[in-house]
C-alpha cells in the first residue's frame, strides 16, 4: 500500500504542475485571484516545512477529483458550472490548506463558493457570499478566514467545529488492534466525483448513525482474513455520504481520480456496508496499481457481458469487477466458515457461491479476449489460482441451487435485453415453424442494442428465503401482491428507506411464480411463468423464469443457450398481441433442431 500511495503522490504532483502551467497561460485566468504560481510557491514553502502534511493534502481524494476535472475543463474537454477562475482558483484553497497543515505563517486569497470558503481536507468556513474572494491568514499559530469585516477563527484542531467553521470529521473503526479512520466529507464541492455538490452537513443523529454502522462494519472487515484488513484500512481515506439509490445492490462507488474515496448511500446495514468496503477497497488498490503497471493493452474499445452488471462493460471495467468480486468472494468464504448453522450460514453460502461464479465468468472473458501484458498475465493467473481453490469448496444444496439459477437468470435477461437477432435469418426460422420444415442450418447473427435494463426481483427473493425463512413463508402465504399474470419487472422502489424497506417493496411487486421459484416448487413456477407470458409475451423476466423452471431437455437447453433467438422467433410469429406459439413448444422445437 505504501508503494501504491507513493505512485499516487507522484501522479498528483504531475497533474498539479500541469494545471499550474496551463492555468498560467490561459487568457481567462486568474480573474480576481493572484497568479496560479503564487499558490505553487506557497505549496513549496509548506512542503519544505512539512512534507508529510503536503503529501496528505495532495492525496486527499477531493483534490484528485478537482485536479482531473479542472484539467479537462482547461483543455476544453469538459464544461463546468460557474466561472473558470473559480474552478482553477481552487488551487489557492489547496495551497492554503497545505500551509495551515504545515503550520507556516502566510496570507493567501481564495475563492468564495457555496456561501463560504472550502479548505480541502480541513473544513468549511461560512462567510457572506457578497464577495467573490476571501483571505486566509496564519500568524503565530492563529488561523482566520477574512471576508471584508467578517472573520472566522479556525480552531487549533481543524476537525473540531467553531463559530462559523465546520471541520471535517472522522469515522473510527477499531477491532483486534486494527484501526480505520476515514474522513467523512460532507463539505467539499469536489467530494463527489460524479458531480459538483454544495456542502450538506450531516446532522448529529445522522453522524452518529454513520459512526455506529461504520464501527460495526469495520469489526466484520477486521475479523476476516481473505483480504488483508490493514490494506483495506490503509487505502480508505474518505467516505462521502450521497443520496444515490441503487437496486438490488446498495449504492457504492470509487474512482481512480479520487484515490481513497468511497461514495456510499448511508442506508446499508453493517454486513452490507462491510461488503461494500471490501469491494471498493479492491477497486482503489487495482486502480492505483494500474497507474503504475499496465495490465491490459487497450480494453476500452469493446464491450462484454459482465455477470454483476445490468449493462455490458469494457474489458478494463471487467478487470476491475473481477478483482473487486474476488475480494467479496473471499469475504463471504470467511463468513461461511465462521457462521453457525442457520440463516447466517445459508446466506453466506449463497453469497459465496454467487460471487465466485460471477468472478469466474468474468475471469474467463478476460483470459479469452483481453490483450494482456506479461504482468497482466501474471496478475490474472494468481487470481485464477485463488479462485480455483474456492470453486472446489462444497456449498449446501439450496444456496447452491439458488446461486446457480441466478447466474443463469442474469445472463438470460441480459441477452434478451441487449442482443437483437438479425431480422432476415430470424424470419426464415419463423417461416420454417409455420411451414413445418427444417430451419436454416445457421443461427441468426446478433447485434448489441442499447436498452434500459430493469433490476431483477429474484435475487431479493432468494436472499429473503435464506436470511429470513419465517418472513419468506409469510410472503408465500400471502401470495405476493402480484397475480400470476402480472409482470415482476423488479423496478427499484422510489424513495429512501433502509435496505429491508426496499426489499419488502420490491418483493411485494413480485408475482406468485417468482415466489414458487424461490421456494423450489418448479412445477408451480412453470405454470406461473406460462401464465405471465400468455398475458404479456414481452415479459423478459418471465421468459428467463421459464428457463429456470423447465426440466432438463431441449426446451430448457434452447432457452439457456439461445434465449434471444427463441424470443425473436416468438415475436416474428405473433400476429397480434396475445397471440403466438406456446413458448415451451417453440423452445423445444428450436432445441431439437439445434441438437440435430
Coordinates of C-alpha atoms in Angstrom, one line a residue:
X1 CA 0.0 0.0 0.0
X2 CA 2.9 2.3 0.7
X3 CA 4.2 1.7 -2.8
X4 CA 0.8 2.4 -4.4
X5 CA 0.5 5.6 -2.3
X6 CA 3.9 6.8 -3.5
X7 CA 2.7 6.3 -7.1
X8 CA -0.4 8.3 -6.4
X9 CA 1.6 11.1 -4.9
X10 CA 3.9 11.3 -8.0
X11 CA 0.8 11.4 -10.2
X12 CA -0.8 14.1 -8.2
X13 CA 2.4 16.2 -8.4
X14 CA 2.5 15.8 -12.2
X15 CA -1.2 16.8 -12.6
X16 CA -0.7 19.7 -10.3
X17 CA 2.3 21.0 -12.2
X18 CA 0.4 20.6 -15.5
X19 CA -2.5 22.6 -14.1
X20 CA -0.3 25.4 -12.9
X21 CA 1.4 25.6 -16.3
X22 CA -1.8 25.6 -18.3
X23 CA -3.7 28.0 -16.0
X24 CA -0.7 30.4 -16.0
X25 CA -1.0 30.7 -19.8
X26 CA -4.8 30.8 -20.0
X27 CA -6.3 34.1 -21.2
X28 CA -9.3 33.9 -18.9
X29 CA -7.3 33.5 -15.7
X30 CA -6.6 34.3 -12.9
X31 CA -9.7 36.5 -12.6
X32 CA -9.8 38.3 -9.2
X33 CA -7.3 35.9 -7.7
X34 CA -3.4 36.0 -7.6
X35 CA -1.5 34.2 -10.3
X36 CA -1.5 30.4 -10.1
X37 CA 2.3 30.3 -9.5
X38 CA 1.7 32.2 -6.2
X39 CA -0.2 29.1 -5.0
X40 CA 2.6 26.8 -6.3
X41 CA 5.2 28.7 -4.4
X42 CA 3.1 28.5 -1.2
X43 CA 2.9 24.8 -1.7
X44 CA 6.7 24.6 -2.0
X45 CA 7.1 26.6 1.3
X46 CA 4.7 24.2 3.0
X47 CA 6.5 21.2 1.8
X48 CA 9.8 22.5 3.0
X49 CA 8.3 22.7 6.5
X50 CA 6.3 19.5 6.5
X51 CA 6.5 17.1 3.5
X52 CA 4.1 14.7 5.2
X53 CA 1.4 17.4 5.6
X54 CA 1.6 18.3 2.0
X55 CA 1.5 14.7 0.9
X56 CA -1.6 14.1 3.0
X57 CA -3.3 17.0 1.3
X58 CA -2.2 16.1 -2.3
X59 CA -3.7 12.6 -1.7
X60 CA -6.9 14.0 -0.3
X61 CA -9.5 12.4 -2.6
X62 CA -11.4 15.6 -3.4
X63 CA -8.1 17.2 -4.5
X64 CA -7.6 14.4 -7.0
X65 CA -11.1 14.8 -8.3
X66 CA -10.7 18.5 -8.7
X67 CA -7.3 18.2 -10.5
X68 CA -8.7 15.9 -13.1
X69 CA -11.9 17.8 -13.6
X70 CA -10.2 21.2 -13.8
X71 CA -7.6 20.0 -16.2
X72 CA -10.2 18.6 -18.6
X73 CA -12.0 22.0 -18.4
X74 CA -8.9 24.0 -19.0
X75 CA -8.2 21.8 -22.1
X76 CA -11.8 22.3 -23.4
X77 CA -12.7 18.6 -22.8
X78 CA -15.4 19.3 -20.2
X79 CA -17.9 22.1 -19.5
X80 CA -18.5 23.3 -15.9
X81 CA -20.7 25.3 -13.8
X82 CA -19.6 28.8 -12.7
X83 CA -16.7 30.9 -13.9
X84 CA -13.4 29.2 -14.9
X85 CA -11.4 31.3 -12.5
X86 CA -13.4 29.8 -9.6
X87 CA -12.6 26.2 -10.6
X88 CA -8.9 26.9 -11.3
X89 CA -8.7 29.2 -8.3
X90 CA -9.4 26.2 -6.1
X91 CA -5.6 25.8 -6.4
X92 CA -5.2 28.6 -3.9
X93 CA -7.5 26.9 -1.4
X94 CA -5.4 23.7 -1.8
X95 CA -2.2 25.8 -1.1
X96 CA -3.8 27.5 1.9
X97 CA -4.8 24.1 3.4
X98 CA -1.2 22.8 2.9
X99 CA 0.2 25.9 4.6
X100 CA -2.2 25.5 7.5
X101 CA -1.3 21.9 8.0
X102 CA 2.4 22.7 7.8
X103 CA 2.0 25.5 10.4
X104 CA 3.7 28.3 8.4
X105 CA 2.7 32.0 8.5
X106 CA 1.1 33.2 5.3
X107 CA -1.7 35.3 3.8
X108 CA -3.5 34.0 0.8
X109 CA -6.5 34.9 -1.3
X110 CA -9.0 32.1 -2.0
X111 CA -12.4 31.9 -3.9
X112 CA -15.7 32.0 -2.1
X113 CA -18.2 29.4 -3.2
X114 CA -21.2 27.8 -1.7
X115 CA -21.7 30.5 0.9
X116 CA -18.2 30.2 2.2
X117 CA -14.6 29.1 1.8
X118 CA -13.7 25.5 1.5
X119 CA -10.3 24.5 2.7
X120 CA -9.7 21.0 1.2
X121 CA -9.0 18.3 3.8
X122 CA -9.8 20.6 6.7
X123 CA -13.3 22.1 6.6
X124 CA -15.6 24.9 5.6
X125 CA -15.8 28.5 6.8
X126 CA -19.1 30.2 6.4
X127 CA -18.7 33.8 5.2
X128 CA -21.2 36.2 3.4
X129 CA -21.3 35.3 -0.3
X130 CA -21.4 39.0 -1.3
X131 CA -17.7 38.9 -2.0
X132 CA -16.1 36.7 -4.7
X133 CA -12.9 36.1 -2.7
X134 CA -11.7 35.9 0.9
X135 CA -8.3 35.8 2.6
X136 CA -6.9 33.0 4.8
X137 CA -4.3 34.2 7.2
X138 CA -2.0 32.3 9.5
X139 CA 0.0 34.3 12.1
X140 CA 1.7 32.8 15.1
X141 CA -0.5 29.6 15.1
X142 CA -3.7 31.7 14.8
X143 CA -5.6 31.0 11.6
X144 CA -8.5 33.1 10.4
X145 CA -10.6 33.5 7.3
X146 CA -11.4 37.1 6.4
X147 CA -14.1 38.4 4.2
X148 CA -14.5 42.2 4.5
X149 CA -15.5 42.9 8.1
X150 CA -16.5 39.3 8.6
X151 CA -14.0 36.8 10.1
X152 CA -14.0 33.2 11.1
X153 CA -11.3 32.0 13.6
X154 CA -10.3 28.4 13.0
X155 CA -9.9 26.1 16.0
X156 CA -6.4 24.7 16.8
X157 CA -7.8 21.2 15.9
X158 CA -9.2 21.8 12.4
X159 CA -11.5 18.8 12.8
X160 CA -13.5 20.5 15.5
X161 CA -16.4 22.8 14.9
X162 CA -16.3 26.5 15.9
X163 CA -18.5 29.6 15.3
X164 CA -18.7 29.8 11.5
X165 CA -16.5 26.8 11.0
X166 CA -17.4 23.2 10.2
X167 CA -14.4 20.8 10.5
X168 CA -14.1 17.5 8.6
X169 CA -14.9 14.7 11.0
X170 CA -13.5 11.2 11.0
X171 CA -15.3 7.9 11.4
X172 CA -13.4 5.4 13.5
X173 CA -13.4 1.7 13.5
X174 CA -11.2 -0.3 15.7
X175 CA -11.1 -4.1 16.3
X176 CA -8.4 -6.5 17.2
X177 CA -5.8 -3.7 17.1
X178 CA -6.7 -2.7 13.5
X179 CA -7.9 0.9 13.0
X180 CA -9.6 2.5 10.1
X181 CA -10.4 6.2 10.4
X182 CA -11.5 7.8 7.1
X183 CA -12.8 11.3 6.9
X184 CA -16.5 11.9 6.4
X185 CA -16.5 14.5 3.7
X186 CA -19.9 16.3 3.6
X187 CA -18.4 19.7 2.8
X188 CA -16.0 19.8 -0.2
X189 CA -17.7 20.7 -3.6
X190 CA -15.4 18.1 -5.3
X191 CA -16.0 15.3 -2.7
X192 CA -18.5 13.5 -5.0
X193 CA -16.5 12.7 -8.2
X194 CA -19.8 12.2 -10.1
X195 CA -21.0 15.8 -9.7
X196 CA -20.2 19.1 -8.0
X197 CA -22.1 19.2 -4.7
X198 CA -22.7 22.0 -2.2
X199 CA -21.9 21.5 1.5
X200 CA -24.5 19.3 3.1
X201 CA -23.6 19.0 6.7
X202 CA -24.7 15.8 8.4
X203 CA -26.9 16.4 11.5
X204 CA -25.8 15.0 14.8
X205 CA -28.2 12.0 14.6
X206 CA -27.1 11.2 11.0
X207 CA -23.4 11.5 12.0
X208 CA -23.9 9.1 15.0
X209 CA -25.7 6.6 12.7
X210 CA -22.8 6.7 10.3
X211 CA -20.3 6.1 13.1
X212 CA -22.3 3.2 14.6
X213 CA -22.7 1.5 11.3
X214 CA -19.1 2.0 10.3
X215 CA -17.8 0.7 13.6
X216 CA -19.9 -2.4 13.3
X217 CA -18.9 -2.9 9.7
X218 CA -15.2 -2.4 10.4
X219 CA -15.4 -5.1 13.0
X220 CA -16.6 -7.5 10.4
X221 CA -13.9 -6.4 7.9
X222 CA -11.2 -6.9 10.6
X223 CA -12.4 -10.4 11.5
X224 CA -12.0 -11.8 8.0
X225 CA -8.6 -12.8 6.7
X226 CA -9.1 -13.3 3.0
X227 CA -8.5 -9.7 2.1
X228 CA -5.9 -8.0 4.4
X229 CA -7.8 -5.7 6.7
X230 CA -4.7 -3.5 7.2
X231 CA -4.5 -3.0 3.4
X232 CA -8.2 -2.0 3.3
X233 CA -7.8 0.5 6.1
X234 CA -4.7 2.0 4.5
X235 CA -6.5 2.8 1.3
X236 CA -9.7 4.2 2.7
X237 CA -9.2 7.9 3.3
X238 CA -12.6 9.4 2.9
X239 CA -16.3 8.3 2.9
X240 CA -18.7 10.6 1.1
X241 CA -22.5 10.2 2.0
X242 CA -24.6 10.5 -1.2
X243 CA -28.3 10.2 -1.8
X244 CA -28.0 8.0 -4.9
X245 CA -30.3 5.0 -5.0
X246 CA -29.5 1.6 -6.5
X247 CA -31.2 -1.7 -6.6
X248 CA -30.9 -4.6 -6.0
X249 CA -27.3 -3.9 -4.8
X250 CA -26.8 -0.9 -2.4
X251 CA -25.0 2.1 -3.9
X252 CA -21.3 2.4 -3.5
X253 CA -18.6 3.8 -5.9
X254 CA -15.0 4.7 -6.2
X255 CA -12.9 6.4 -8.9
X256 CA -9.3 6.3 -10.0
X257 CA -9.4 10.1 -10.0
X258 CA -10.2 10.2 -6.2
X259 CA -7.7 7.8 -4.6
X260 CA -9.1 6.5 -1.3
X261 CA -12.6 7.9 -1.7
X262 CA -15.8 5.8 -1.4
X263 CA -19.2 7.2 -2.1
X264 CA -21.8 5.5 0.0
X265 CA -25.6 5.6 0.5
X266 CA -26.0 5.6 4.2
X267 CA -28.9 3.1 4.5
X268 CA -26.8 -0.1 4.4
X269 CA -26.7 -2.5 7.4
X270 CA -23.3 -3.3 8.9
X271 CA -22.8 -6.5 6.9
X272 CA -23.7 -4.9 3.6
X273 CA -21.5 -1.9 4.4
X274 CA -18.6 -4.3 5.3
X275 CA -19.0 -6.0 1.9
X276 CA -19.1 -2.6 0.2
X277 CA -15.8 -1.5 1.9
X278 CA -14.1 -4.7 0.8
X279 CA -15.4 -4.2 -2.7
X280 CA -14.4 -0.6 -3.1
X281 CA -11.0 -1.1 -1.5
X282 CA -10.3 -3.7 -4.2
X283 CA -11.2 -1.1 -6.8
X284 CA -9.0 1.5 -5.2
X285 CA -6.0 -0.8 -5.0
X286 CA -6.3 -2.0 -8.5
X287 CA -6.7 1.5 -10.0
X288 CA -3.5 2.6 -8.2
X289 CA -1.7 -0.5 -9.4
X290 CA -2.8 0.1 -13.0
X291 CA -1.5 3.7 -12.8
X292 CA 2.0 2.1 -12.2
X293 CA 1.9 -1.2 -14.1
X294 CA -0.1 -1.7 -17.3
X295 CA -2.0 -5.0 -17.1
X296 CA -4.2 -4.7 -20.2
X297 CA -3.5 -3.2 -23.6
X298 CA -6.4 -1.0 -24.6
X299 CA -9.5 -2.6 -23.1
X300 CA -12.0 0.2 -23.7
X301 CA -12.7 -0.4 -27.4
X302 CA -15.1 -3.3 -27.0
X303 CA -17.8 -4.4 -24.5
X304 CA -18.6 -7.7 -23.0
X305 CA -21.1 -9.3 -20.7
X306 CA -20.5 -8.6 -17.0
X307 CA -22.3 -11.1 -14.7
X308 CA -22.7 -8.5 -11.9
X309 CA -23.9 -5.6 -14.0
X310 CA -27.2 -4.9 -15.9
X311 CA -25.3 -3.4 -18.9
X312 CA -22.2 -4.6 -20.9
X313 CA -18.8 -3.4 -19.8
X314 CA -15.4 -2.7 -21.4
X315 CA -12.6 -5.1 -20.7
X316 CA -10.9 -2.7 -18.3
X317 CA -14.2 -2.4 -16.4
X318 CA -14.4 -6.2 -16.4
X319 CA -11.0 -6.5 -14.9
X320 CA -12.0 -4.1 -12.1
X321 CA -15.1 -6.1 -11.4
X322 CA -13.2 -9.4 -11.3
X323 CA -10.7 -8.1 -8.8
X324 CA -13.4 -6.4 -6.7
X325 CA -15.6 -9.5 -6.6
X326 CA -12.7 -11.8 -5.9
X327 CA -12.4 -9.8 -2.6
X328 CA -16.1 -10.1 -2.0
X329 CA -16.0 -13.8 -2.6
X330 CA -13.2 -14.1 -0.1
X331 CA -15.1 -12.1 2.4
X332 CA -18.2 -14.4 2.1
X333 CA -16.0 -17.5 2.3
X334 CA -14.6 -16.3 5.6
X335 CA -18.2 -15.6 6.8
X336 CA -19.3 -19.1 5.7
X337 CA -16.5 -20.8 7.7
X338 CA -17.3 -18.8 10.8
X339 CA -21.1 -18.9 10.8
X340 CA -23.2 -21.2 12.9
X341 CA -25.8 -23.4 11.0
X342 CA -28.9 -21.4 10.2
X343 CA -29.9 -18.4 8.2
X344 CA -26.5 -16.6 8.6
X345 CA -24.6 -19.6 7.3
X346 CA -27.1 -20.2 4.4
X347 CA -26.8 -16.6 3.4
X348 CA -23.0 -16.7 3.5
X349 CA -23.1 -19.9 1.4
X350 CA -25.4 -18.3 -1.2
X351 CA -23.3 -15.1 -1.5
X352 CA -20.1 -17.1 -1.7
X353 CA -21.5 -19.4 -4.4
X354 CA -22.9 -16.5 -6.4
X355 CA -19.9 -14.2 -6.2
X356 CA -17.4 -17.0 -7.0
X357 CA -19.4 -17.9 -10.1
X358 CA -19.7 -14.3 -11.3
X359 CA -15.9 -13.8 -10.8
X360 CA -15.1 -17.0 -12.7
X361 CA -17.3 -15.9 -15.6
X362 CA -15.6 -12.5 -15.8
X363 CA -12.2 -14.0 -15.5
X364 CA -12.9 -16.4 -18.4
X365 CA -13.9 -13.5 -20.6
X366 CA -10.7 -11.6 -19.7
X367 CA -8.5 -14.7 -20.3
X368 CA -10.2 -15.2 -23.7
X369 CA -10.5 -11.7 -25.0
X370 CA -8.1 -9.3 -23.2
X371 CA -4.7 -8.4 -24.7
X372 CA -2.7 -8.8 -21.5
X373 CA 0.8 -7.5 -20.7
X374 CA 3.2 -10.0 -19.1
X375 CA 2.4 -8.5 -15.7
X376 CA -1.3 -8.7 -16.6
X377 CA -0.9 -12.5 -17.3
X378 CA 0.8 -13.0 -14.0
X379 CA -1.8 -11.0 -12.2
X380 CA -4.7 -12.9 -13.7
X381 CA -3.0 -16.3 -13.2
X382 CA -2.7 -15.5 -9.5
X383 CA -6.3 -14.6 -9.3
X384 CA -7.2 -17.8 -11.1
X385 CA -5.2 -19.8 -8.6
X386 CA -7.1 -18.3 -5.7
X387 CA -10.4 -18.7 -7.4
X388 CA -9.8 -22.3 -8.3
X389 CA -9.4 -23.1 -4.6
X390 CA -12.8 -21.5 -3.8
X391 CA -14.6 -23.2 -6.8
X392 CA -13.7 -26.5 -5.3
X393 CA -15.4 -25.8 -2.0
X394 CA -18.7 -27.5 -1.3
X395 CA -21.9 -25.4 -0.7
X396 CA -25.2 -26.7 0.7
X397 CA -27.8 -27.7 -2.0
X398 CA -30.4 -24.9 -1.5
X399 CA -27.9 -21.9 -1.5
X400 CA -26.1 -23.6 -4.4
X401 CA -29.2 -24.1 -6.5
X402 CA -30.4 -20.5 -5.9
X403 CA -27.0 -19.1 -6.8
X404 CA -26.7 -21.3 -9.9
X405 CA -30.2 -20.2 -11.1
X406 CA -29.4 -16.6 -10.6
X407 CA -26.3 -16.9 -12.7
X408 CA -28.5 -18.3 -15.5
X409 CA -31.2 -15.7 -14.8
X410 CA -28.8 -12.7 -15.1
X411 CA -27.3 -14.0 -18.4
X412 CA -30.7 -14.8 -19.8
X413 CA -32.2 -11.4 -19.1
X414 CA -29.0 -9.7 -20.3
X415 CA -29.0 -11.5 -23.6
X416 CA -32.7 -10.9 -24.3
X417 CA -32.4 -7.2 -23.4
X418 CA -29.1 -6.4 -25.1
X419 CA -28.9 -8.8 -28.1
X420 CA -31.0 -8.4 -31.2
X421 CA -31.2 -11.3 -33.6
X422 CA -30.7 -10.3 -37.3
X423 CA -34.2 -9.9 -38.8
X424 CA -33.8 -11.8 -42.1
X425 CA -32.5 -15.1 -40.7
X426 CA -35.0 -14.8 -37.8
X427 CA -37.8 -14.6 -40.4
X428 CA -36.6 -17.7 -42.1
X429 CA -36.7 -19.6 -38.7
X430 CA -40.2 -18.3 -38.2
X431 CA -41.2 -19.4 -41.7
X432 CA -39.8 -22.9 -41.0
X433 CA -42.0 -23.2 -37.9
X434 CA -45.1 -22.1 -39.8
X435 CA -44.5 -24.5 -42.7
X436 CA -43.2 -27.3 -40.5
X437 CA -40.0 -27.5 -42.5
X438 CA -36.4 -27.7 -41.4
X439 CA -35.0 -24.4 -40.1
X440 CA -31.8 -22.8 -41.5
X441 CA -28.6 -24.6 -40.6
X442 CA -27.1 -21.4 -39.0
X443 CA -28.2 -19.3 -36.1
X444 CA -29.1 -15.7 -36.9
X445 CA -26.3 -13.3 -36.1
X446 CA -26.8 -10.8 -33.3
X447 CA -26.0 -7.2 -32.6
X448 CA -25.9 -5.3 -29.3
X449 CA -28.7 -2.8 -28.9
X450 CA -28.7 -0.2 -26.1
X451 CA -31.7 -0.7 -23.8
X452 CA -32.6 0.5 -20.4
X453 CA -32.3 -2.6 -18.1
X454 CA -34.5 -3.3 -15.2
X455 CA -33.3 -4.6 -11.9
X456 CA -34.3 -8.2 -11.3
X457 CA -36.6 -9.3 -8.4
X458 CA -35.5 -12.9 -8.0
X459 CA -32.2 -12.2 -6.2
X460 CA -34.1 -10.4 -3.4
X461 CA -36.4 -13.3 -3.0
X462 CA -33.5 -15.7 -2.8
X463 CA -31.8 -13.6 -0.1
X464 CA -35.1 -13.3 1.8
X465 CA -35.7 -17.1 1.8
X466 CA -32.2 -17.7 3.2
X467 CA -31.9 -14.7 5.6
X468 CA -35.5 -14.7 7.0
X469 CA -37.2 -18.1 6.4
X470 CA -40.2 -17.1 8.5
X471 CA -40.7 -13.8 6.6
X472 CA -40.4 -15.6 3.3
X473 CA -43.0 -18.1 4.5
X474 CA -45.4 -15.3 5.4
X475 CA -44.9 -13.7 2.0
X476 CA -45.6 -17.0 0.3
X477 CA -48.8 -17.5 2.3
X478 CA -49.9 -14.0 1.2
X479 CA -49.1 -14.9 -2.4
X480 CA -47.3 -11.7 -3.0
X481 CA -49.0 -8.6 -4.3
X482 CA -48.8 -9.6 -8.0
X483 CA -51.0 -12.2 -9.6
X484 CA -49.6 -14.9 -11.8
X485 CA -50.4 -12.9 -14.9
X486 CA -48.7 -9.8 -13.7
X487 CA -45.1 -8.8 -14.6
X488 CA -42.4 -8.8 -12.0
X489 CA -40.3 -6.1 -13.6
X490 CA -38.4 -5.6 -10.4
X491 CA -38.0 -1.9 -10.7
X492 CA -36.3 0.0 -8.0
X493 CA -38.8 1.2 -5.4
X494 CA -39.0 5.0 -5.1
X495 CA -37.8 6.9 -2.1
X496 CA -35.2 6.2 0.6
X497 CA -35.9 3.9 3.4
X498 CA -33.5 1.2 4.7
X499 CA -32.5 -2.0 2.9
X500 CA -35.3 -4.0 4.5
X501 CA -37.9 -1.5 3.4
X502 CA -36.6 -1.6 -0.2
X503 CA -36.5 -5.3 -0.2
X504 CA -40.1 -5.6 1.1
X505 CA -41.3 -3.1 -1.5
X506 CA -39.5 -5.0 -4.3
X507 CA -40.7 -8.4 -3.1
X508 CA -44.3 -7.1 -2.9
X509 CA -44.1 -6.3 -6.6
X510 CA -43.1 -9.9 -7.5
X511 CA -45.7 -12.4 -8.7
X512 CA -46.5 -15.8 -7.5
X513 CA -44.3 -17.5 -10.0
X514 CA -41.2 -15.9 -8.6
X515 CA -42.2 -16.9 -5.0
X516 CA -42.7 -20.5 -6.2
X517 CA -39.3 -20.5 -7.9
X518 CA -37.5 -19.2 -4.8
X519 CA -39.3 -21.9 -2.7
X520 CA -38.1 -24.6 -5.1
X521 CA -41.6 -25.5 -6.4
X522 CA -40.6 -25.6 -10.1
X523 CA -43.8 -27.1 -11.3
X524 CA -45.9 -24.3 -9.8
X525 CA -43.3 -21.7 -11.0
X526 CA -43.6 -23.2 -14.5
X527 CA -47.3 -22.7 -14.6
X528 CA -47.0 -19.2 -13.3
X529 CA -44.4 -18.2 -15.9
X530 CA -46.5 -19.7 -18.6
X531 CA -49.5 -17.6 -17.4
X532 CA -47.4 -14.4 -17.3
X533 CA -46.2 -14.9 -20.9
X534 CA -49.7 -15.6 -22.1
X535 CA -50.7 -12.2 -20.6
X536 CA -47.5 -10.4 -21.7
X537 CA -45.2 -12.1 -24.3
X538 CA -42.7 -9.3 -23.8
X539 CA -42.2 -10.1 -20.1
X540 CA -38.4 -10.8 -20.3
X541 CA -38.2 -11.8 -16.6
X542 CA -40.9 -14.4 -17.2
X543 CA -39.0 -15.8 -20.2
X544 CA -35.9 -16.2 -18.0
X545 CA -38.0 -17.7 -15.2
X546 CA -39.5 -20.2 -17.7
X547 CA -35.9 -21.4 -18.4
X548 CA -35.2 -21.8 -14.7
X549 CA -38.4 -23.7 -14.1
X550 CA -38.2 -26.1 -17.0
X551 CA -36.8 -29.6 -16.5
X552 CA -33.7 -30.6 -18.4
X553 CA -34.4 -31.2 -22.1
X554 CA -34.4 -29.5 -25.4
X555 CA -36.6 -26.6 -24.4
X556 CA -34.5 -25.6 -21.4
X557 CA -31.3 -26.0 -23.4
X558 CA -32.6 -23.7 -26.2
X559 CA -33.6 -21.0 -23.7
X560 CA -30.3 -21.2 -21.7
X561 CA -28.1 -21.1 -24.8
X562 CA -30.1 -19.0 -27.3
X563 CA -32.8 -17.0 -25.4
X564 CA -32.6 -14.1 -27.8
X565 CA -33.4 -16.5 -30.8
X566 CA -36.4 -18.0 -29.0
X567 CA -37.7 -14.6 -28.1
X568 CA -37.1 -13.1 -31.6
X569 CA -38.8 -16.1 -33.4
X570 CA -41.8 -15.8 -31.0
X571 CA -42.1 -12.1 -31.8
X572 CA -42.0 -12.9 -35.5
X573 CA -44.7 -15.4 -35.2
X574 CA -47.1 -13.2 -33.3
X575 CA -49.8 -11.8 -35.5
X576 CA -51.4 -9.7 -32.7
X577 CA -50.9 -9.0 -29.0
X578 CA -51.5 -12.2 -27.0
X579 CA -51.1 -14.5 -30.0
X580 CA -48.2 -16.7 -30.9
X581 CA -47.0 -20.2 -30.3
X582 CA -46.7 -21.9 -27.0
X583 CA -43.3 -20.7 -25.6
X584 CA -42.3 -24.1 -24.3
X585 CA -43.2 -25.8 -27.6
X586 CA -41.3 -23.3 -29.6
X587 CA -38.2 -23.6 -27.4
X588 CA -38.4 -27.4 -27.6
X589 CA -38.6 -27.2 -31.4
X590 CA -35.6 -24.9 -31.6
X591 CA -33.7 -27.0 -29.1
X592 CA -34.3 -30.2 -31.0
X593 CA -33.3 -28.6 -34.3
X594 CA -30.1 -27.2 -32.8
X595 CA -29.3 -30.6 -31.2
X596 CA -29.8 -32.3 -34.5

